[in-house]
Short mmCIF file of C-alpha atoms and ligand atoms in Angstrom, two decimals:
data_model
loop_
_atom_site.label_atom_id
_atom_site.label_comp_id
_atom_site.label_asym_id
_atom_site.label_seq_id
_atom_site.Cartn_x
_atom_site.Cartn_y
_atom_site.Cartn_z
CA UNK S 1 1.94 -10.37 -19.05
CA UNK S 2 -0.76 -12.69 -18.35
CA UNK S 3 -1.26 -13.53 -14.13
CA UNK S 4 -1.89 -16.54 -12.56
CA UNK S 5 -1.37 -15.02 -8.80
CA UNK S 6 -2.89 -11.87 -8.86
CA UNK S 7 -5.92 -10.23 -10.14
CA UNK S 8 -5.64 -6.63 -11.91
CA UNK S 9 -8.61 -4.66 -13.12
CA UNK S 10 -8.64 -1.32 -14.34
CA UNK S 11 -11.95 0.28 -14.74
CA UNK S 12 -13.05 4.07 -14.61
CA UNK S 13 -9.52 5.65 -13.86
CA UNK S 14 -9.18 2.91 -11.08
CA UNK S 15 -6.52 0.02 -10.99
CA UNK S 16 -7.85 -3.03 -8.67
CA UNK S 17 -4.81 -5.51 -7.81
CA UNK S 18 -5.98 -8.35 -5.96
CA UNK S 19 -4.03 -10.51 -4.26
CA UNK S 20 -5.10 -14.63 -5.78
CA UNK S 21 -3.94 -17.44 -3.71
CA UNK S 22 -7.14 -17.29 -1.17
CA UNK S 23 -6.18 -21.50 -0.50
CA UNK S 24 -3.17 -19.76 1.17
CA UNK S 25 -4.22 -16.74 2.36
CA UNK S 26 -2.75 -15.33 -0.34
CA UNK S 27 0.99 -15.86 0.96
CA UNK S 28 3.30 -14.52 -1.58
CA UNK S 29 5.80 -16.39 -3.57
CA UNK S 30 8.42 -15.00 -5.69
CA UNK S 31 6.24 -15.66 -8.46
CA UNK S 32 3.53 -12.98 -7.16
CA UNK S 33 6.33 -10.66 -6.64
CA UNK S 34 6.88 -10.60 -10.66
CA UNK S 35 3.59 -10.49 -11.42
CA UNK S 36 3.04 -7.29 -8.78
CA UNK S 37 6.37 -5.51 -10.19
CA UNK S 38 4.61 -6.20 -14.04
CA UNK S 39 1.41 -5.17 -12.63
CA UNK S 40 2.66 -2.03 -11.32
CA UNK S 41 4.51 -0.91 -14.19
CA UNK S 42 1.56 -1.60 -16.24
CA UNK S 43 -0.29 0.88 -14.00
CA UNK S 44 2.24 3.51 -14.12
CA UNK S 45 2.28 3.70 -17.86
CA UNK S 46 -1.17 4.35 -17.93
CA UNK S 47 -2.08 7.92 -17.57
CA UNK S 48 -5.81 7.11 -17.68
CA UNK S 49 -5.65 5.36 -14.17
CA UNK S 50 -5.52 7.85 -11.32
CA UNK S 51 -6.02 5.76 -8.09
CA UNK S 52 -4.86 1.91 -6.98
CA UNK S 53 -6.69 -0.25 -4.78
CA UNK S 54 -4.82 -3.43 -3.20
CA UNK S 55 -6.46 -6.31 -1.60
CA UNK S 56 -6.66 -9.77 -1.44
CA UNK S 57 -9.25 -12.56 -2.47
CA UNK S 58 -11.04 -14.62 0.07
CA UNK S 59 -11.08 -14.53 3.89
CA UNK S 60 -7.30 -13.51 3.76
CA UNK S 61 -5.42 -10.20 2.49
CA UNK S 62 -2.31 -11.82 2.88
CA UNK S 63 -0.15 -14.27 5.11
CA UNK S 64 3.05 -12.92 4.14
CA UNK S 65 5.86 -14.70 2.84
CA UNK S 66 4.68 -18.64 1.34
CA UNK S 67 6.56 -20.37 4.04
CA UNK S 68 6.45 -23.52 1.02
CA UNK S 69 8.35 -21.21 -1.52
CA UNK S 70 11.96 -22.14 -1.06
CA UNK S 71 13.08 -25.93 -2.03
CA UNK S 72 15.94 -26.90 -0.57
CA UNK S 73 18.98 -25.85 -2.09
CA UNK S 74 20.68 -29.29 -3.76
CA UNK S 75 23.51 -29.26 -1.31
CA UNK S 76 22.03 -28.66 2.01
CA UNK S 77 23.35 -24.95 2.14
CA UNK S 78 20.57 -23.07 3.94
CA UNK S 79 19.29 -19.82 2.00
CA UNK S 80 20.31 -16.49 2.06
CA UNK S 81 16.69 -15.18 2.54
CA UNK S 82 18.07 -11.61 1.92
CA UNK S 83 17.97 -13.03 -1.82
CA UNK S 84 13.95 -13.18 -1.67
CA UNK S 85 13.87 -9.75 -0.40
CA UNK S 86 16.44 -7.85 -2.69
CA UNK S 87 15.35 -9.49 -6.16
CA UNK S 88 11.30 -9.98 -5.41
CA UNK S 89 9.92 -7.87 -2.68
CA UNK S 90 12.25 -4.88 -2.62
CA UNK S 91 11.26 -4.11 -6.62
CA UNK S 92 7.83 -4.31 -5.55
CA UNK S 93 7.80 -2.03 -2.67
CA UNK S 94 9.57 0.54 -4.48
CA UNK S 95 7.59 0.53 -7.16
CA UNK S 96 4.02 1.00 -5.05
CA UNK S 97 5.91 3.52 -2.44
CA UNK S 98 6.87 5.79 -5.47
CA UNK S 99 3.14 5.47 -7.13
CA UNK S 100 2.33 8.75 -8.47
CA UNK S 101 -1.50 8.04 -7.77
CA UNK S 102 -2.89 7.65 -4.17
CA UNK S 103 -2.65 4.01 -3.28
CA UNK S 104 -5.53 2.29 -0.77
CA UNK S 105 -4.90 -1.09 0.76
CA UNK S 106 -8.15 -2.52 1.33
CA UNK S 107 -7.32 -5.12 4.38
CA UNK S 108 -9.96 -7.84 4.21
CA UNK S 109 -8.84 -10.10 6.50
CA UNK S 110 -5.21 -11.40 8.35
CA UNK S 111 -2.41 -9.41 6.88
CA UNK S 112 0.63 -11.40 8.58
CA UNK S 113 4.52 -11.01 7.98
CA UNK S 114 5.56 -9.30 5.04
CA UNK S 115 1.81 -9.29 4.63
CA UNK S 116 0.85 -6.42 7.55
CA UNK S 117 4.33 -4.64 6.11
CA UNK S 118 2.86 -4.23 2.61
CA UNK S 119 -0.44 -3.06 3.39
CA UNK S 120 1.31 -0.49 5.34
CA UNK S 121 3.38 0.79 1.76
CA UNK S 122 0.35 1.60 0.79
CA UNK S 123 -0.71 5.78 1.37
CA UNK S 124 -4.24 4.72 3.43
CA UNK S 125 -5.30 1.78 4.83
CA UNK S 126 -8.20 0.56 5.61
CA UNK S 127 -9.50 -2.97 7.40
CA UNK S 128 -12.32 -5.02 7.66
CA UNK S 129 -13.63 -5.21 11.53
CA UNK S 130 -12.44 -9.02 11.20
CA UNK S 131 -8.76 -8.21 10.18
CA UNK S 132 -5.86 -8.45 11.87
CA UNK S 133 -2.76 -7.42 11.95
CA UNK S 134 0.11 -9.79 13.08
CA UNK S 135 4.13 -8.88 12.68
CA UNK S 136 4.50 -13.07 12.79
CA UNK S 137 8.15 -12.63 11.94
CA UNK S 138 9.48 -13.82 15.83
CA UNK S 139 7.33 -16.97 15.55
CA UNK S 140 9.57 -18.10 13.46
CA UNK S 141 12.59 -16.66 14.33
CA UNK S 142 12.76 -13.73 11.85
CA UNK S 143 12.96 -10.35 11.73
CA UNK S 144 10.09 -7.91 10.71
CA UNK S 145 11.04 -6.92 6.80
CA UNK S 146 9.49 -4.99 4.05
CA UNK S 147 9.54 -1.78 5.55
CA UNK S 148 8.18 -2.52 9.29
CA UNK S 149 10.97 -1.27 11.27
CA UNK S 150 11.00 1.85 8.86
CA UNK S 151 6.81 2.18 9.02
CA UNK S 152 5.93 0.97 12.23
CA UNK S 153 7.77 3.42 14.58
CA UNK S 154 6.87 6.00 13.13
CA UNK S 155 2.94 5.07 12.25
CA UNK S 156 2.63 4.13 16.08
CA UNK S 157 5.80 4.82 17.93
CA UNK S 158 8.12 2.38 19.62
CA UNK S 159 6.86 1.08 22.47
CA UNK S 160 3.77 -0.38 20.54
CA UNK S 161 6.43 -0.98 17.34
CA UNK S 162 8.21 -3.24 19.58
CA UNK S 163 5.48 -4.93 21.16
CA UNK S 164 4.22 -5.74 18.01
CA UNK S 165 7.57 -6.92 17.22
CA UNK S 166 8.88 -8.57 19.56
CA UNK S 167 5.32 -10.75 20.59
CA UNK S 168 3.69 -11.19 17.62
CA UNK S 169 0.62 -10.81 18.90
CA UNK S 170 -2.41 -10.02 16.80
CA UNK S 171 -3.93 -6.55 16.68
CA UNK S 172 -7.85 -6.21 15.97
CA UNK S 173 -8.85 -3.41 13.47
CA UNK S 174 -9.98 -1.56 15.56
CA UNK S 175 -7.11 -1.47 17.51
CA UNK S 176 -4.88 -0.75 14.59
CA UNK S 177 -7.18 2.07 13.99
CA UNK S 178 -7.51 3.58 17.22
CA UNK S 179 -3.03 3.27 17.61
CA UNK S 180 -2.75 5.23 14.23
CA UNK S 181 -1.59 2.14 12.06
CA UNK S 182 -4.22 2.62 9.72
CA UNK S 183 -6.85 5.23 8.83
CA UNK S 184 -10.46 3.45 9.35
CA UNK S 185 -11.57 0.52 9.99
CA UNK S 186 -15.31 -0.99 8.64
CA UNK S 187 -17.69 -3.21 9.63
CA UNK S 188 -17.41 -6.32 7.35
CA UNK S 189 -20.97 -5.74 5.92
CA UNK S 190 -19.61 -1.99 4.69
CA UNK S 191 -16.26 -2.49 4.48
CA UNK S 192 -15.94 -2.84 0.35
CA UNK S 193 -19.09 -0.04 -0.54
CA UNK S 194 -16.12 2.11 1.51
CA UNK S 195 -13.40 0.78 0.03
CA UNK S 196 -14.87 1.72 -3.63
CA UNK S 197 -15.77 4.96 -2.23
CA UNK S 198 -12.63 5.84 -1.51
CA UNK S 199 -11.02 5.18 -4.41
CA UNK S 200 -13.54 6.70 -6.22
CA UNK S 201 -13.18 9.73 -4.64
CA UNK S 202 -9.64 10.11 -5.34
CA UNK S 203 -9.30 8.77 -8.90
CA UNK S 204 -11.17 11.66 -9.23
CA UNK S 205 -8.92 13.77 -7.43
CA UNK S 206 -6.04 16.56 -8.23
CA UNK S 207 -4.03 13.69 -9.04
CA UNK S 208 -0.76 15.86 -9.56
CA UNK S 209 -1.47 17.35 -6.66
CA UNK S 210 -2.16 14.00 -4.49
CA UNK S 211 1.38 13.03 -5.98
CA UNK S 212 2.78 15.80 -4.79
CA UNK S 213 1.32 15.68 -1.78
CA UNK S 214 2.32 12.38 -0.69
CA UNK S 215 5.88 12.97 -1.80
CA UNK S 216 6.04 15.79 0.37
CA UNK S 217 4.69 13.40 3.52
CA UNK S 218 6.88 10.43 2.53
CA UNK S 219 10.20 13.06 2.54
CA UNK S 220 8.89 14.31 5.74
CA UNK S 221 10.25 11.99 8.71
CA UNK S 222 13.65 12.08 7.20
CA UNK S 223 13.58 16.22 6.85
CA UNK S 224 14.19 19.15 9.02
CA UNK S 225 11.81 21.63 9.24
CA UNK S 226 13.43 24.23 6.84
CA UNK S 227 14.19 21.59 4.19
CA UNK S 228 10.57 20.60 4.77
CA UNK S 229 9.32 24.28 3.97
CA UNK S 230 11.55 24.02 1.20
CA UNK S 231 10.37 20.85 -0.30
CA UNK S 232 6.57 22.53 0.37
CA UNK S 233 7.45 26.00 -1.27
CA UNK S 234 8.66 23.54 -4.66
CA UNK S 235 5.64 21.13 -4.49
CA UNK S 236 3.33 23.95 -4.45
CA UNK S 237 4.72 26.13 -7.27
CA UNK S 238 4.44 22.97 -9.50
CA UNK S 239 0.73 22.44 -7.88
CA UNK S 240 -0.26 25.77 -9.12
CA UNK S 241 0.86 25.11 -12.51
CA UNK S 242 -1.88 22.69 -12.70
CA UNK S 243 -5.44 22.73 -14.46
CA UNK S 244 -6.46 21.19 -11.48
CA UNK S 245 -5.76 24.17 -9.21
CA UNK S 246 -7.11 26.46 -11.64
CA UNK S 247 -10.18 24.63 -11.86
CA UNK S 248 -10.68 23.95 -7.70
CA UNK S 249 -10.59 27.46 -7.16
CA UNK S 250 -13.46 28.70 -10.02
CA UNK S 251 -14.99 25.48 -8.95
CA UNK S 252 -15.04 27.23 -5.07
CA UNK S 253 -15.70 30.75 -6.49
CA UNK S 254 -19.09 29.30 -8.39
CA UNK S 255 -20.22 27.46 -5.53
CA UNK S 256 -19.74 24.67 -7.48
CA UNK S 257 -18.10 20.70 -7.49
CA UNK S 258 -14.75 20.76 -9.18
CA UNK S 259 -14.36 18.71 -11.79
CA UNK S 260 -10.47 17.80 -11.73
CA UNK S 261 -8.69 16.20 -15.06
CA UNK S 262 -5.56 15.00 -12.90
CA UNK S 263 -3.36 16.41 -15.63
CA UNK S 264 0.18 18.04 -14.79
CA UNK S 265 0.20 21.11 -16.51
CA UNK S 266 -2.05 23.81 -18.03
C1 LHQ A 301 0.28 -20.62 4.47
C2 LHQ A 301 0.84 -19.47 5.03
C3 LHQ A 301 2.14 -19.10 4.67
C4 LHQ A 301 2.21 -20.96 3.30
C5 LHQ A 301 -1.15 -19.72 5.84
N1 LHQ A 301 2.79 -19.87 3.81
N2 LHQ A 301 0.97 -21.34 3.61
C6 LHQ A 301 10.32 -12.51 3.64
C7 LHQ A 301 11.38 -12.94 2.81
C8 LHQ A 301 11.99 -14.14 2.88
C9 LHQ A 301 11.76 -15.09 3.65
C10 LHQ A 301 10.98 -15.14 4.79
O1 LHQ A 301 10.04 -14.26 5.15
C11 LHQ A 301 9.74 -13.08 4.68
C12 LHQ A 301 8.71 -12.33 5.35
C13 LHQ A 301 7.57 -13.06 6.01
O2 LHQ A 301 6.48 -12.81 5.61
S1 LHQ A 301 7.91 -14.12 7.28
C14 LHQ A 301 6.30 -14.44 7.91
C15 LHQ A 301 5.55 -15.48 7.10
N3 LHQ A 301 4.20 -15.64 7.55
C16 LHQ A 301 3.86 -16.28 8.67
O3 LHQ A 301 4.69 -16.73 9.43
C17 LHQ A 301 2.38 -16.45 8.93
C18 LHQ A 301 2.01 -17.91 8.82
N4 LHQ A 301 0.57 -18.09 8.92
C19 LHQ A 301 -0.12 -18.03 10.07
O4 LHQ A 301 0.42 -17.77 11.13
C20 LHQ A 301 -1.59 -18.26 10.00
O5 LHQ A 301 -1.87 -18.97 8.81
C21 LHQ A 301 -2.43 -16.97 10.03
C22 LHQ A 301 -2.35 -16.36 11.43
C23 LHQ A 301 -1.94 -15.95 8.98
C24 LHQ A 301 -3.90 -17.31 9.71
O6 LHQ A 301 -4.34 -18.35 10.56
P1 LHQ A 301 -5.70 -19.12 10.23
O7 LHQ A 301 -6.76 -18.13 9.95
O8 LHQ A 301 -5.91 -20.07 11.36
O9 LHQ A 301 -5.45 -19.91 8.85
P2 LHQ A 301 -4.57 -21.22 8.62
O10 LHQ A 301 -3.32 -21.16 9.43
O11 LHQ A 301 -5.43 -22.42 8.76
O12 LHQ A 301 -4.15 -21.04 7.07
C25 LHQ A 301 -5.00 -21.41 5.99
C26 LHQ A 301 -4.14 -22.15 4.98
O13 LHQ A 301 -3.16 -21.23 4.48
C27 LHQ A 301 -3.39 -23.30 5.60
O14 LHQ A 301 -3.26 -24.32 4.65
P3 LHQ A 301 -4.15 -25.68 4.78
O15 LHQ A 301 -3.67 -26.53 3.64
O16 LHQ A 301 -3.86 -26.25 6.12
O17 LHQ A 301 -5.58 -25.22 4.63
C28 LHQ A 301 -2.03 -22.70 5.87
O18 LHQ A 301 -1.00 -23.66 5.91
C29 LHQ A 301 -1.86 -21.77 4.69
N5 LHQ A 301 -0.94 -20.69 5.01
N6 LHQ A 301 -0.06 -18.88 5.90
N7 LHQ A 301 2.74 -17.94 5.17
#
């Protein structure tokens, strides 16, 4: 599928998906939402890529929804925004949440709406010192969608979830790193050279067990305990089947860098 609203470059095990609208902050339109879906699928088919990076072009990661997107509906009916959310976003979402790779957003400047609630999908997060984040959805009368109310309360809790919420108000990067919304936030001058660090380091990872390990984490807030040592005791029997495991321990016994081929099985 060729894209006219998003950028995606694979390169040395790494996917790149950049966000292209930078005129409009790169607000999303249900034609982006496609393109992500296709994007994504063409990155799970490909065993050779083994980490995603997400982030958007220009000054902007993204603005959320493209408040331009909907024309009127011919008879004056007003739309049943649910519709946006269950056919464009929601396909999206799932796909990046269930990513068998570790996913980085890259936040490289306002990440508004369904914007800030994407970025958050993804497994870490990271910000420029000049992002912000901004749950604008009460400006304008709506509520906070694409996973916020899930990821919010329990990234930060709910007194700041609802404060967020309910005013709107932006949050610095270095706030949102210091409440626990995201994992590090960068000067601007050193923000990317991290970024590609990053993802370099874990496209070349123990990608089965990265997958693993953040389906273990994403089960987690909706386990018990014993079901959570459960789900552990399975993840790390098929762990151990790995090369990889084999490999990080000789690597450990020979004092020496492992060199991990992100491959399920022996
Ligand atoms: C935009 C947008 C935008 C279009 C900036 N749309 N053009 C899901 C499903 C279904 C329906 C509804 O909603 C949702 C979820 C949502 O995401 S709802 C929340 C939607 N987003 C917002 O309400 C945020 C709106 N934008 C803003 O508040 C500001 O633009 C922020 C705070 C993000 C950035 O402010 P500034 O840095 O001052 O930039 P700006 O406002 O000047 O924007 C630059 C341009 O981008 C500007 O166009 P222009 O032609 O004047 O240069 C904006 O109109 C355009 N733009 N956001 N969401």
């Amino acid at each position: 599928m060729a894209y006219e609203n998003i950028l995606l470059d694979v390169s040395n095990g790494v996917a790149t998906l950049t966000l292209n609208r930078p005129d409009r902050l790169n607000a999303v339109t249900m034609d982006m939402l496609e393109e992500l879906s296709a994007a994504l699928d063409e990155v799970s088919a490909n065993e050779d890529i083994r980490a995603l990076l997400l982030t958007g072009s220009g000054r902007g990661f993204c603005a959320g929804q493209d408040l331009s997107d909907r024309e009127p509906n011919p008879d004056g009916t007003p739309h049943d925004l649910s519709d946006n959310l269950l056919r464009g976003y929601h396909p999206f979402l799932e796909r990046l949440y269930n990513l068998d790779i570790p996913t980085v957003c890259a936040v490289n400047g306002v990440a508004a709406g369904a914007g800030a609630n994407i970025a958050l999908v993804c497994d870490i997060v990271i910000a420029s010192e000049s992002a912000k984040f901004i749950q604008a959805f009460a400006k304008i009368g709506l509520v906070p969608d694409c996973g916020g109310t899930y990821n919010l309360p329990r990234n930060i809790g709910m007194a700041r979830a609802k404060g967020m919420a309910l005013l709107a108000h932006p949050l610095s990067a270095s706030d949102a790193e210091n409440w626990g919304l995201i994992w590090k936030c960068y000067s601007d001058d050193v923000f990317l050279d991290e970024a590609q660090k990053l993802v370099r380091h874990l496209a070349d990872g123990p990608t089965w067990g990265l997958a693993l390990t953040k389906r273990a984490l994403n089960a987690s807030p909706d386990n018990d305990f014993l079901s959570q040592l459960a789900l552990e005791a399975d993840s790390q029997k098929q762990a151990g089947l790995s090369d990889d495991y084999i490999e990080g321990v000789t690597a450990f016994m020979e004092k020496r860098a492992p060199k991990f081929t992100g491959k399920k099985t022996r």
